XYZ file of N, CA and C in Angstrom:
681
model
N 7.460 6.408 -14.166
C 8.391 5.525 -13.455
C 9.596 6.296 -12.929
N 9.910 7.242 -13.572
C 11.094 8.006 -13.175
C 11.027 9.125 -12.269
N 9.417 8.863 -11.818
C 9.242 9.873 -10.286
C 8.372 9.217 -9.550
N 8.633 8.046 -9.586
C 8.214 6.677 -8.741
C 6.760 7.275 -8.710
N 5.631 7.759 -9.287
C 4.403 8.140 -9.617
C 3.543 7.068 -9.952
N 2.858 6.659 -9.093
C 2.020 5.758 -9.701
C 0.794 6.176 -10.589
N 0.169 5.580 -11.291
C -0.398 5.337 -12.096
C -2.180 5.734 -11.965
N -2.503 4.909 -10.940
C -3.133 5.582 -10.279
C -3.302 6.999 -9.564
N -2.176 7.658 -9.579
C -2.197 9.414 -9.202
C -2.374 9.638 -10.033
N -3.719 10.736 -10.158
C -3.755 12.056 -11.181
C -3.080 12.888 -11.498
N -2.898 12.842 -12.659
C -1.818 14.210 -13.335
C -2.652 15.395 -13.899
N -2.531 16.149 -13.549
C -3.112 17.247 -14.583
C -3.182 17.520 -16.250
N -1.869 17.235 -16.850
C -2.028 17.822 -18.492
C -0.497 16.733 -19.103
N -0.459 16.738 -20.078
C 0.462 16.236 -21.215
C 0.832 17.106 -21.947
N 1.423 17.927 -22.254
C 1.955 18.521 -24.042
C 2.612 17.866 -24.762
N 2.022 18.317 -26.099
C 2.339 16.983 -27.221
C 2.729 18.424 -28.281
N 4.187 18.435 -28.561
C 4.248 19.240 -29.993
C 3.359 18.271 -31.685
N 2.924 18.794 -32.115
C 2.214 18.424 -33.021
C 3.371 19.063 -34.823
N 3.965 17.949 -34.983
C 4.754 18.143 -36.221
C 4.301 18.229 -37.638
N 2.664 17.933 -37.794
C 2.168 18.143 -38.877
C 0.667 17.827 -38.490
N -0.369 18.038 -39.556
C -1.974 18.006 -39.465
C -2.200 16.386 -38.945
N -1.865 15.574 -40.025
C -2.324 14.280 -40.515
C -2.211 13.597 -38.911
N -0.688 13.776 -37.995
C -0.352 13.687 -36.654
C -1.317 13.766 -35.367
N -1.465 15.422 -35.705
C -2.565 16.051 -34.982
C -4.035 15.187 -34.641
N -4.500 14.973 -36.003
C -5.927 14.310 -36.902
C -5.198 12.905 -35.846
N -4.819 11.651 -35.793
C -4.729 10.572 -34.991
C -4.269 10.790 -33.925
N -3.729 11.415 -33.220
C -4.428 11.795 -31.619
C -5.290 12.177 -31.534
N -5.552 13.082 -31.907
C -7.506 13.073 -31.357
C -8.077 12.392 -31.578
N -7.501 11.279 -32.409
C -8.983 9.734 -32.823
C -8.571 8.978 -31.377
N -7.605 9.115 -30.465
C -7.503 8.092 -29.467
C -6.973 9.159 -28.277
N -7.604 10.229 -28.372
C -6.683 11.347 -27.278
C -7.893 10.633 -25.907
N -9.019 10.640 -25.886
C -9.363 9.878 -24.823
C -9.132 8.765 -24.312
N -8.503 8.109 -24.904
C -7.916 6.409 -24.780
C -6.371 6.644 -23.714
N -5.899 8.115 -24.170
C -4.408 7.769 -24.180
C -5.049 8.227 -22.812
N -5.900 9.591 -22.081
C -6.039 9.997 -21.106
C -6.522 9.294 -19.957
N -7.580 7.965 -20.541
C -7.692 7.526 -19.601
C -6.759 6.127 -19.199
N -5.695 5.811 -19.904
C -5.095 4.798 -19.952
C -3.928 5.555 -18.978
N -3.109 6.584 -19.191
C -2.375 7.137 -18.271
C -3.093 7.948 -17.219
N -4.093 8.030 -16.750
C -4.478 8.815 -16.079
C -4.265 10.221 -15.490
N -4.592 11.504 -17.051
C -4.271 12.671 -16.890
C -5.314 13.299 -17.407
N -5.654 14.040 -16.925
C -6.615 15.355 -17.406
C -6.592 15.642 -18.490
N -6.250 16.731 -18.659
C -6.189 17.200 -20.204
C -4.607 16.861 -21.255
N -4.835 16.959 -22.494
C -4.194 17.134 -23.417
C -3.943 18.392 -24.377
N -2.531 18.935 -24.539
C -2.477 20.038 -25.108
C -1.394 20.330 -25.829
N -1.919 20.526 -27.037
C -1.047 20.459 -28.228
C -0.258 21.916 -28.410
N 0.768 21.499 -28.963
C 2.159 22.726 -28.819
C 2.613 23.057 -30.864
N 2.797 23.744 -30.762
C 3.032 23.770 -32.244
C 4.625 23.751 -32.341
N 4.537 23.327 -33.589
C 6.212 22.330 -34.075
C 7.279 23.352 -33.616
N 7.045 24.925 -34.119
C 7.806 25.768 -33.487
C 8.027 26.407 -32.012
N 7.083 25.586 -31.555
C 6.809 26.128 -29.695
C 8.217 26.477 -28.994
N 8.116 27.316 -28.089
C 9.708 27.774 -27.449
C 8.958 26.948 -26.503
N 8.420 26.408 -25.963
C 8.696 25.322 -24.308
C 9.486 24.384 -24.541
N 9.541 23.658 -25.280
C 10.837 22.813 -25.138
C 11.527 22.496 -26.000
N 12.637 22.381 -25.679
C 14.141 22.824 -25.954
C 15.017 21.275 -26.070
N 15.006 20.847 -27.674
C 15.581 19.944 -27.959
C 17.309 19.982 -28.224
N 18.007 18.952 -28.093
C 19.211 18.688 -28.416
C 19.218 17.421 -29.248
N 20.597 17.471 -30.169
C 20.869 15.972 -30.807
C 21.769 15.373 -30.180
N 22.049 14.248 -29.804
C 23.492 13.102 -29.825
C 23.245 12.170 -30.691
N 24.969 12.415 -31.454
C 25.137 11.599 -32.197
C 24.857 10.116 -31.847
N 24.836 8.972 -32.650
C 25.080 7.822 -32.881
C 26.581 7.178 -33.345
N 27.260 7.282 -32.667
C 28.488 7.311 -32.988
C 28.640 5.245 -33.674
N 27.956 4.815 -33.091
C 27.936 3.489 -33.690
C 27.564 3.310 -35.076
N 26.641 4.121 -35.111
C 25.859 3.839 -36.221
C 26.510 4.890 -37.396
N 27.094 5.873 -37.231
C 27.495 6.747 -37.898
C 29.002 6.279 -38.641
N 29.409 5.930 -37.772
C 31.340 5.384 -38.052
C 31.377 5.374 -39.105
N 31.019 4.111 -39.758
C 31.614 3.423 -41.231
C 30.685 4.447 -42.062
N 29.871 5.472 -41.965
C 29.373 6.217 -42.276
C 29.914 7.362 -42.947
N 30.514 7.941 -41.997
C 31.468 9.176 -42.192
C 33.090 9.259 -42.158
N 33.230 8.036 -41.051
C 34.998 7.862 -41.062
C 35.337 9.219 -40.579
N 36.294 9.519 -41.276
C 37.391 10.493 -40.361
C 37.009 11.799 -40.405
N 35.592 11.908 -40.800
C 34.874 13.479 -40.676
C 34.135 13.172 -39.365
N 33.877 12.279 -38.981
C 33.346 12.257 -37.429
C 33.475 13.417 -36.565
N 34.513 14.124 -36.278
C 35.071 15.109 -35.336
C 33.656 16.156 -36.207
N 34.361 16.338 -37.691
C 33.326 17.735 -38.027
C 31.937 17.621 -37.703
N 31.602 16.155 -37.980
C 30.384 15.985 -38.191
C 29.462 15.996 -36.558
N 30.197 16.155 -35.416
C 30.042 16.151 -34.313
C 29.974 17.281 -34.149
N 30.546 18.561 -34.595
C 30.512 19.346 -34.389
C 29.285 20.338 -34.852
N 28.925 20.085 -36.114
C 27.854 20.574 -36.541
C 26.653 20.430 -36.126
N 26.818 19.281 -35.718
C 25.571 18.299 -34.831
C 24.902 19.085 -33.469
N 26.155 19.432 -33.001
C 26.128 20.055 -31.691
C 25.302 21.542 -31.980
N 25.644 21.716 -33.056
C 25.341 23.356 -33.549
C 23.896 23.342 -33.912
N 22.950 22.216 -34.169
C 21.974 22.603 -34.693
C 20.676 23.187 -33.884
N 20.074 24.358 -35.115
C 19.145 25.483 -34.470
C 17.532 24.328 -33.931
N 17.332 24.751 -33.263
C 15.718 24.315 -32.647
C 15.259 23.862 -34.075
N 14.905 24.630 -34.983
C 14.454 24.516 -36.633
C 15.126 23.468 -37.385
N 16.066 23.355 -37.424
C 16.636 22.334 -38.085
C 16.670 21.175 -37.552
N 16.368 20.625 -35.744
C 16.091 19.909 -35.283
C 14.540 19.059 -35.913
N 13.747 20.226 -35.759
C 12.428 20.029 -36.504
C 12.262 19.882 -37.592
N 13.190 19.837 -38.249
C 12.744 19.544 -39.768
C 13.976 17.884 -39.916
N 14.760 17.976 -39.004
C 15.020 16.279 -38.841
C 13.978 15.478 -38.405
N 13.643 16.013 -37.681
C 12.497 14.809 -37.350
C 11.191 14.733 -38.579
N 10.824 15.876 -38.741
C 9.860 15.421 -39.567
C 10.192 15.352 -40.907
N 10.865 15.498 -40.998
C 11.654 15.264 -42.886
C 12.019 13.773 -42.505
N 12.659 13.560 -41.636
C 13.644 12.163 -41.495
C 14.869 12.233 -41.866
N 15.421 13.473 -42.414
C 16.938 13.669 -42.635
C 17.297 14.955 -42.747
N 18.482 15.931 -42.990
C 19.046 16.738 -42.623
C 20.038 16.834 -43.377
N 20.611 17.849 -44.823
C 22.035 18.035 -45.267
C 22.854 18.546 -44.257
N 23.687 18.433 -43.891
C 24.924 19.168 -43.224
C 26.076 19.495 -44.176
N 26.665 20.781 -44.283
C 27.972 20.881 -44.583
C 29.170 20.699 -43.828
N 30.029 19.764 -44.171
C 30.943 19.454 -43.104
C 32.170 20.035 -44.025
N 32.320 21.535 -44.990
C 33.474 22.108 -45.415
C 33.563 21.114 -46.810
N 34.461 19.986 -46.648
C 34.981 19.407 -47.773
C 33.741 18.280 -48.383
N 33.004 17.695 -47.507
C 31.886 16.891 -47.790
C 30.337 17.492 -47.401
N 29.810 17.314 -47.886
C 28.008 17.118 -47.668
C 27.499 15.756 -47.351
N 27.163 15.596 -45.963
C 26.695 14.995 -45.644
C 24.946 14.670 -45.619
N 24.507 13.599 -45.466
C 22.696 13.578 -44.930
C 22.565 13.104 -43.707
N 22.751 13.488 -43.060
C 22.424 12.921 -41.247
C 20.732 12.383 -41.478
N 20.579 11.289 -41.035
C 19.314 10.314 -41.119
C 18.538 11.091 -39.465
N 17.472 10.913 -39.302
C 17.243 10.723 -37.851
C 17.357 9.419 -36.990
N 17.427 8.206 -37.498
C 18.001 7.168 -36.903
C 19.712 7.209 -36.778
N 20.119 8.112 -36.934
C 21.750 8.236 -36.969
C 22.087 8.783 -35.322
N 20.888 9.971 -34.856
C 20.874 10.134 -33.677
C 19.973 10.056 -32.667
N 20.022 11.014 -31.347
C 19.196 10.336 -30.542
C 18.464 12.013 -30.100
N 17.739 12.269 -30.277
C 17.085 13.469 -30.225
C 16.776 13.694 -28.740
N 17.131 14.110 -27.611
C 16.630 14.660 -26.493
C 15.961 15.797 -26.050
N 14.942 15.899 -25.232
C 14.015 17.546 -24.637
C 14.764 17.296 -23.495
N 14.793 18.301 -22.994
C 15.855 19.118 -21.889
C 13.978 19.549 -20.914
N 13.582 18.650 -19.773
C 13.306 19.165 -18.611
C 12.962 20.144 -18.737
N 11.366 20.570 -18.206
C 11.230 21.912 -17.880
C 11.037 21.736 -16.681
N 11.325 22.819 -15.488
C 10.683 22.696 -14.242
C 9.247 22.400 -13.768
N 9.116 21.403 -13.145
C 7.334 20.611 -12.796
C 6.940 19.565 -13.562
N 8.181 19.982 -15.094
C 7.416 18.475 -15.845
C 8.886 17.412 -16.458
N 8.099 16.567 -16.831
C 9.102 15.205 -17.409
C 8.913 15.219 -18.792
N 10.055 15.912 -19.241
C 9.902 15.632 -20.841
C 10.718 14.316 -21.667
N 10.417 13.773 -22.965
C 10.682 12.329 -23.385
C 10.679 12.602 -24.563
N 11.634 12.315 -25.178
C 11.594 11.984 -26.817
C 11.578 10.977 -27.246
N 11.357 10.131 -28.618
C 11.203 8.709 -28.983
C 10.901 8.720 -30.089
N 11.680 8.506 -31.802
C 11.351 8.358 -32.641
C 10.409 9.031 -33.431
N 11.102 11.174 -32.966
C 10.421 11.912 -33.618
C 8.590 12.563 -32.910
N 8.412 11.155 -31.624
C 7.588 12.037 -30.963
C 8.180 12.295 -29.518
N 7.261 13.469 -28.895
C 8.075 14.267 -27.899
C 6.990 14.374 -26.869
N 6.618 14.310 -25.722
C 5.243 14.463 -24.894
C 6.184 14.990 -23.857
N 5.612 15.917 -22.666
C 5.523 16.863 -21.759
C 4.897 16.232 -20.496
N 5.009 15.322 -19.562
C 4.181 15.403 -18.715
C 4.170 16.260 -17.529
N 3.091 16.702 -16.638
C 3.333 18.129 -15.624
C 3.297 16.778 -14.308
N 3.988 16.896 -14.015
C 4.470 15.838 -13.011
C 4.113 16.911 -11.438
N 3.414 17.953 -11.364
C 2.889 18.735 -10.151
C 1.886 18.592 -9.565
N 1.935 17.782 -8.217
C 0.752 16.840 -7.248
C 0.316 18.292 -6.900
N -0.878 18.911 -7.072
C -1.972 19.610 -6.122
C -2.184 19.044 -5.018
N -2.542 19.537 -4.364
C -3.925 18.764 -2.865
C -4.550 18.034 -3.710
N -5.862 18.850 -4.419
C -6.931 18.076 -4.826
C -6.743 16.922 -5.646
N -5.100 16.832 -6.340
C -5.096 15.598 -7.165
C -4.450 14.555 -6.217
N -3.354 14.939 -5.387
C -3.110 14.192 -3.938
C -4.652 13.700 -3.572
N -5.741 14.502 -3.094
C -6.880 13.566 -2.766
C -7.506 12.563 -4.020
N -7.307 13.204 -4.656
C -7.958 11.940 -6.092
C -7.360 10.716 -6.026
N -5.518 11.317 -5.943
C -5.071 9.647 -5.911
C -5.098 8.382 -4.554
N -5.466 9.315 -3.320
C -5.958 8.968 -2.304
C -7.022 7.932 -2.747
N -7.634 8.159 -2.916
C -9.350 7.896 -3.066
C -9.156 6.579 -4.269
N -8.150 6.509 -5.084
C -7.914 5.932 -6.014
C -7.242 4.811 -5.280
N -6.352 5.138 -4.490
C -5.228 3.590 -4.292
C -6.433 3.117 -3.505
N -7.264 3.778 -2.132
C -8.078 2.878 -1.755
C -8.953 2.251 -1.976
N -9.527 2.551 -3.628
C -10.197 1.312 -4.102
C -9.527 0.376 -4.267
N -8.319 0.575 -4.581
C -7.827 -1.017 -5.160
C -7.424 -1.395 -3.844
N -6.992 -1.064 -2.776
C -6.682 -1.846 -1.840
C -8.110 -2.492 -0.865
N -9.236 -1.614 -0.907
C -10.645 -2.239 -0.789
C -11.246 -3.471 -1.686
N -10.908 -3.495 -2.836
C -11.181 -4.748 -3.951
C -9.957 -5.256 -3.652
N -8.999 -5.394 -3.462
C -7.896 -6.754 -2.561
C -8.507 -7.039 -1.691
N -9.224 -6.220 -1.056
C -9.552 -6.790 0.768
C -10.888 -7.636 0.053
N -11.667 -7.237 -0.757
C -12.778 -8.341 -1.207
C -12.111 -9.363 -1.298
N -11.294 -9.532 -2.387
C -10.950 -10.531 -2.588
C -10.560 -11.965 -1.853
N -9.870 -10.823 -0.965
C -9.258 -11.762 0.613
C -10.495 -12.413 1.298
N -11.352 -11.497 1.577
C -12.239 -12.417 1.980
C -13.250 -13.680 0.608
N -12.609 -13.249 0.099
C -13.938 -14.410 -0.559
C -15.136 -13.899 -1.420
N -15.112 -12.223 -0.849
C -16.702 -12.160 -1.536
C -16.823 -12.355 -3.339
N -17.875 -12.467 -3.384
C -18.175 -12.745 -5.204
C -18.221 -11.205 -5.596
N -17.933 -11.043 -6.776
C -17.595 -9.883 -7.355
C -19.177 -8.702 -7.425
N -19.972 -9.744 -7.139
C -21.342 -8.748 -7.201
C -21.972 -8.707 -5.916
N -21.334 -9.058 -4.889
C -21.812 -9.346 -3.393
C -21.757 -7.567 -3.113
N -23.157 -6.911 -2.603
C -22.471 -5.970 -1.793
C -22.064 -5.560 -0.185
N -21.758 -4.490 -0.037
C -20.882 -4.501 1.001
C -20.779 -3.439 1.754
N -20.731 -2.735 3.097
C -20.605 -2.107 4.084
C -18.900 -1.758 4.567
N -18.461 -0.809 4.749
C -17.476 -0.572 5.088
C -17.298 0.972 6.343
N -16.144 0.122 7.203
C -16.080 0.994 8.025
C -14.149 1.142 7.974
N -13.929 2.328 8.672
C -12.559 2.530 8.160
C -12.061 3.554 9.643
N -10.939 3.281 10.020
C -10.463 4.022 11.475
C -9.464 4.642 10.586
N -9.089 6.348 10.261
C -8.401 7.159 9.368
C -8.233 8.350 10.337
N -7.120 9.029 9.885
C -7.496 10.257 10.625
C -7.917 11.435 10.235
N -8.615 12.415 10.346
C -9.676 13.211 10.268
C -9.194 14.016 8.859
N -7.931 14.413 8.479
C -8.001 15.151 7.479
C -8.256 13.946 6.700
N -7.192 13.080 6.431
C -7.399 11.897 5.266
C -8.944 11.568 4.963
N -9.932 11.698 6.475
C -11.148 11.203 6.362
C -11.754 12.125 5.376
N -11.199 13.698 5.321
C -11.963 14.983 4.933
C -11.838 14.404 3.300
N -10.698 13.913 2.696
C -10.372 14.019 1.445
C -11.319 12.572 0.868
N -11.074 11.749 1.576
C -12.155 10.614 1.666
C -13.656 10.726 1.188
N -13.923 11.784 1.687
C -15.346 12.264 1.915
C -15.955 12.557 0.650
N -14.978 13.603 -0.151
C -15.407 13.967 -1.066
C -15.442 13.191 -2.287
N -14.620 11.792 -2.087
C -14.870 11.060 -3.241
C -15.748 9.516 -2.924
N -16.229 9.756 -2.055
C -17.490 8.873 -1.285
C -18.139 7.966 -2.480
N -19.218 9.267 -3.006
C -19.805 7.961 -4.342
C -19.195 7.324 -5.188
N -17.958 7.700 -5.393
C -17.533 6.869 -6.776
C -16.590 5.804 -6.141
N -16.265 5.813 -4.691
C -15.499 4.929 -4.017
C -16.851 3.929 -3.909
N -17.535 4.103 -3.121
C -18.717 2.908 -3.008
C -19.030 2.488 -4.623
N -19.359 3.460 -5.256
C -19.426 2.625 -6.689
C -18.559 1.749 -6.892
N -17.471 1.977 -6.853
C -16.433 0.846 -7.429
C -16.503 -0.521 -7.088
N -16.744 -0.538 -5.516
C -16.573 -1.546 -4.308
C -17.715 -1.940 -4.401
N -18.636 -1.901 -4.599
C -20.052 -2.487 -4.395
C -20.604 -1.996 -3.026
N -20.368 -0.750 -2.303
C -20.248 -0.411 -1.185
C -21.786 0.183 -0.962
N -22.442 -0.020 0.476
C -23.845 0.831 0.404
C -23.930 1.295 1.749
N -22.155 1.486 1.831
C -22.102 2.300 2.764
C -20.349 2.580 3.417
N -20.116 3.769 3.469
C -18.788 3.705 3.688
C -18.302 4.749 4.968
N -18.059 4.431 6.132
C -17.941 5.292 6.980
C -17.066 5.459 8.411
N -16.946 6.450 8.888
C -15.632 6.524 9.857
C -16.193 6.038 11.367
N -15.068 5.189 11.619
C -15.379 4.239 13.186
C -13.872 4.567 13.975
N -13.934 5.391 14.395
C -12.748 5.635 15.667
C -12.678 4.267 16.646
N -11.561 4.111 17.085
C -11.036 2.568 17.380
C -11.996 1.200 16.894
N -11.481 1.327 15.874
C -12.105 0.453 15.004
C -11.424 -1.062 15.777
N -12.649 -1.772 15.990
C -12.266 -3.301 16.405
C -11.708 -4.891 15.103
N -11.004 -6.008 15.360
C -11.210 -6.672 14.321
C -10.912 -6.216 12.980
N -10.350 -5.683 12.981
C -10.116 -4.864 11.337
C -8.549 -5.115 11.074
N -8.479 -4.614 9.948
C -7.727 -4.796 8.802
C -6.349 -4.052 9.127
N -5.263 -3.717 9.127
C -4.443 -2.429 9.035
C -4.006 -2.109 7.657
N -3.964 -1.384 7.295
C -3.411 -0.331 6.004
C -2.726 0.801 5.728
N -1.315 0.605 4.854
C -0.994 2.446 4.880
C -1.042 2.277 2.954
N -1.486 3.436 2.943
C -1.944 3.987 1.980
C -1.059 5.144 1.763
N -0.350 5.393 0.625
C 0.717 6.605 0.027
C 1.257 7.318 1.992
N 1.778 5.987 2.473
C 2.263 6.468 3.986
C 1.163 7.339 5.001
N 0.263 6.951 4.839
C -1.134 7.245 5.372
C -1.855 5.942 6.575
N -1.602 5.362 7.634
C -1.977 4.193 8.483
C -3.582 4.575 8.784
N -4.016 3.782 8.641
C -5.255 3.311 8.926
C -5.900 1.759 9.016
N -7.218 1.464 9.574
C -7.537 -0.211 9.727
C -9.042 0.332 8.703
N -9.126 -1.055 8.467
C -10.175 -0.950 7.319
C -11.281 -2.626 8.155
N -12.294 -3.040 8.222
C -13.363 -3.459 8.762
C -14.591 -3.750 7.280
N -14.389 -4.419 6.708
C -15.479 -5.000 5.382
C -16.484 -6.095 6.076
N -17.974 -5.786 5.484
C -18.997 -6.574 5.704
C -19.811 -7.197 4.794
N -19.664 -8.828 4.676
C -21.115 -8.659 3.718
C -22.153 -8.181 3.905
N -23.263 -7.105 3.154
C -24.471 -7.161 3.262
C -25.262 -8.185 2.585
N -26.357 -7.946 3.743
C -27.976 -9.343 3.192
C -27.148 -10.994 3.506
């Protein structure tokens, strides 16, 4: 959502730091679920100590107050100071001694708000100790995937519009221009699969038809029942 990316575009990969086995062991019981539910390629696990990304803490200053009182300042300060390692062992411990000089404190991990710092190409996210990586970098070939992708769903709207029954099949002709047609091309069968299509193909001044822009792409689209 935060690179207006739809859902339908292919992503290439995820990194997931992996903070212990047991962690590890339940993503892979649903690592195909998660891939095809967000629609990304692969998955790839980072180990707890990985240098790719580069966490920070902020305090909870709400939650901390009646907590610490008038060590706040120190306790901000230490906060600020902590190593990559000691980040990691807040999260997966769930707490943290700090020396703040005159007191010892336990900083909770619900006390703060753990942030990953951006790497270039990807969108990094923290949330309650887990951390994922997405590579937010459109290729061509995944630009054509997601091509090929929005126009099924805007081909099953156009069924819809007309009326046909969900098992009716169907003929399609489409006025595109020649590269879009090229990227088109190559995802032919699994586009007619979707659509019930038994046939899908390019008609230069296409008559009676449809208009469509697609990821800012104009074209007319022309659907037929067959039989």
């Amino acid at each position: 959502k935060k690179q207006n990316i739809r859902v339908r575009q292919p992503l290439q990969k995820i990194m997931v730091p992996v903070l212990d086995e047991a962690f590890k062991k339940r993503l892979d019981h649903i690592q195909d679920l998660i891939l095809s539910e967000v629609n990304v390629k692969e998955l790839e696990y980072l180990a707890a100590d990985n240098a790719v990304i580069v966490k920070g803490v902020k305090p909870n200053f709400k939650a901390l107050g009646p907590k610490i009182g008038a060590n706040m300042k120190a306790l901000s300060s230490k906060v600020a100071e902590l190593t990559q390692s000691e980040i990691r062992q807040l999260e997966s411990q769930g707490s943290i001694v700090l020396d703040l000089g005159q007191v010892q404190f336990e900083l909770q991990l619900q006390d703060v708000e753990v942030q990953a710092q951006d790497i270039p190409g990807w969108m990094v996210s923290s949330y309650s100790g887990l951390t994922v990586a997405l590579d937010i970098t459109l290729t061509e070939a995944l630009q054509q995937e997601g091509l090929a992708r929005e126009l099924v769903n805007r081909l099953q709207n156009a069924r819809k519009d007309q009326g046909l029954d969900v098992t009716d099949r169907i003929s399609v002709q489409m006025d595109i221009d020649p590269v879009s047609w090229q990227a088109i091309e190559q995802y032919k069968t699994y586009i007619c699969n979707e659509i019930l299509a038994d046939s899908l193909r390019l008609e230069q001044g296409l008559q009676n038809a449809t208009p469509l822009e697609i990821e800012g792409i104009h074209c007319t689209i022309k659907l037929e029942k067959n039989g």
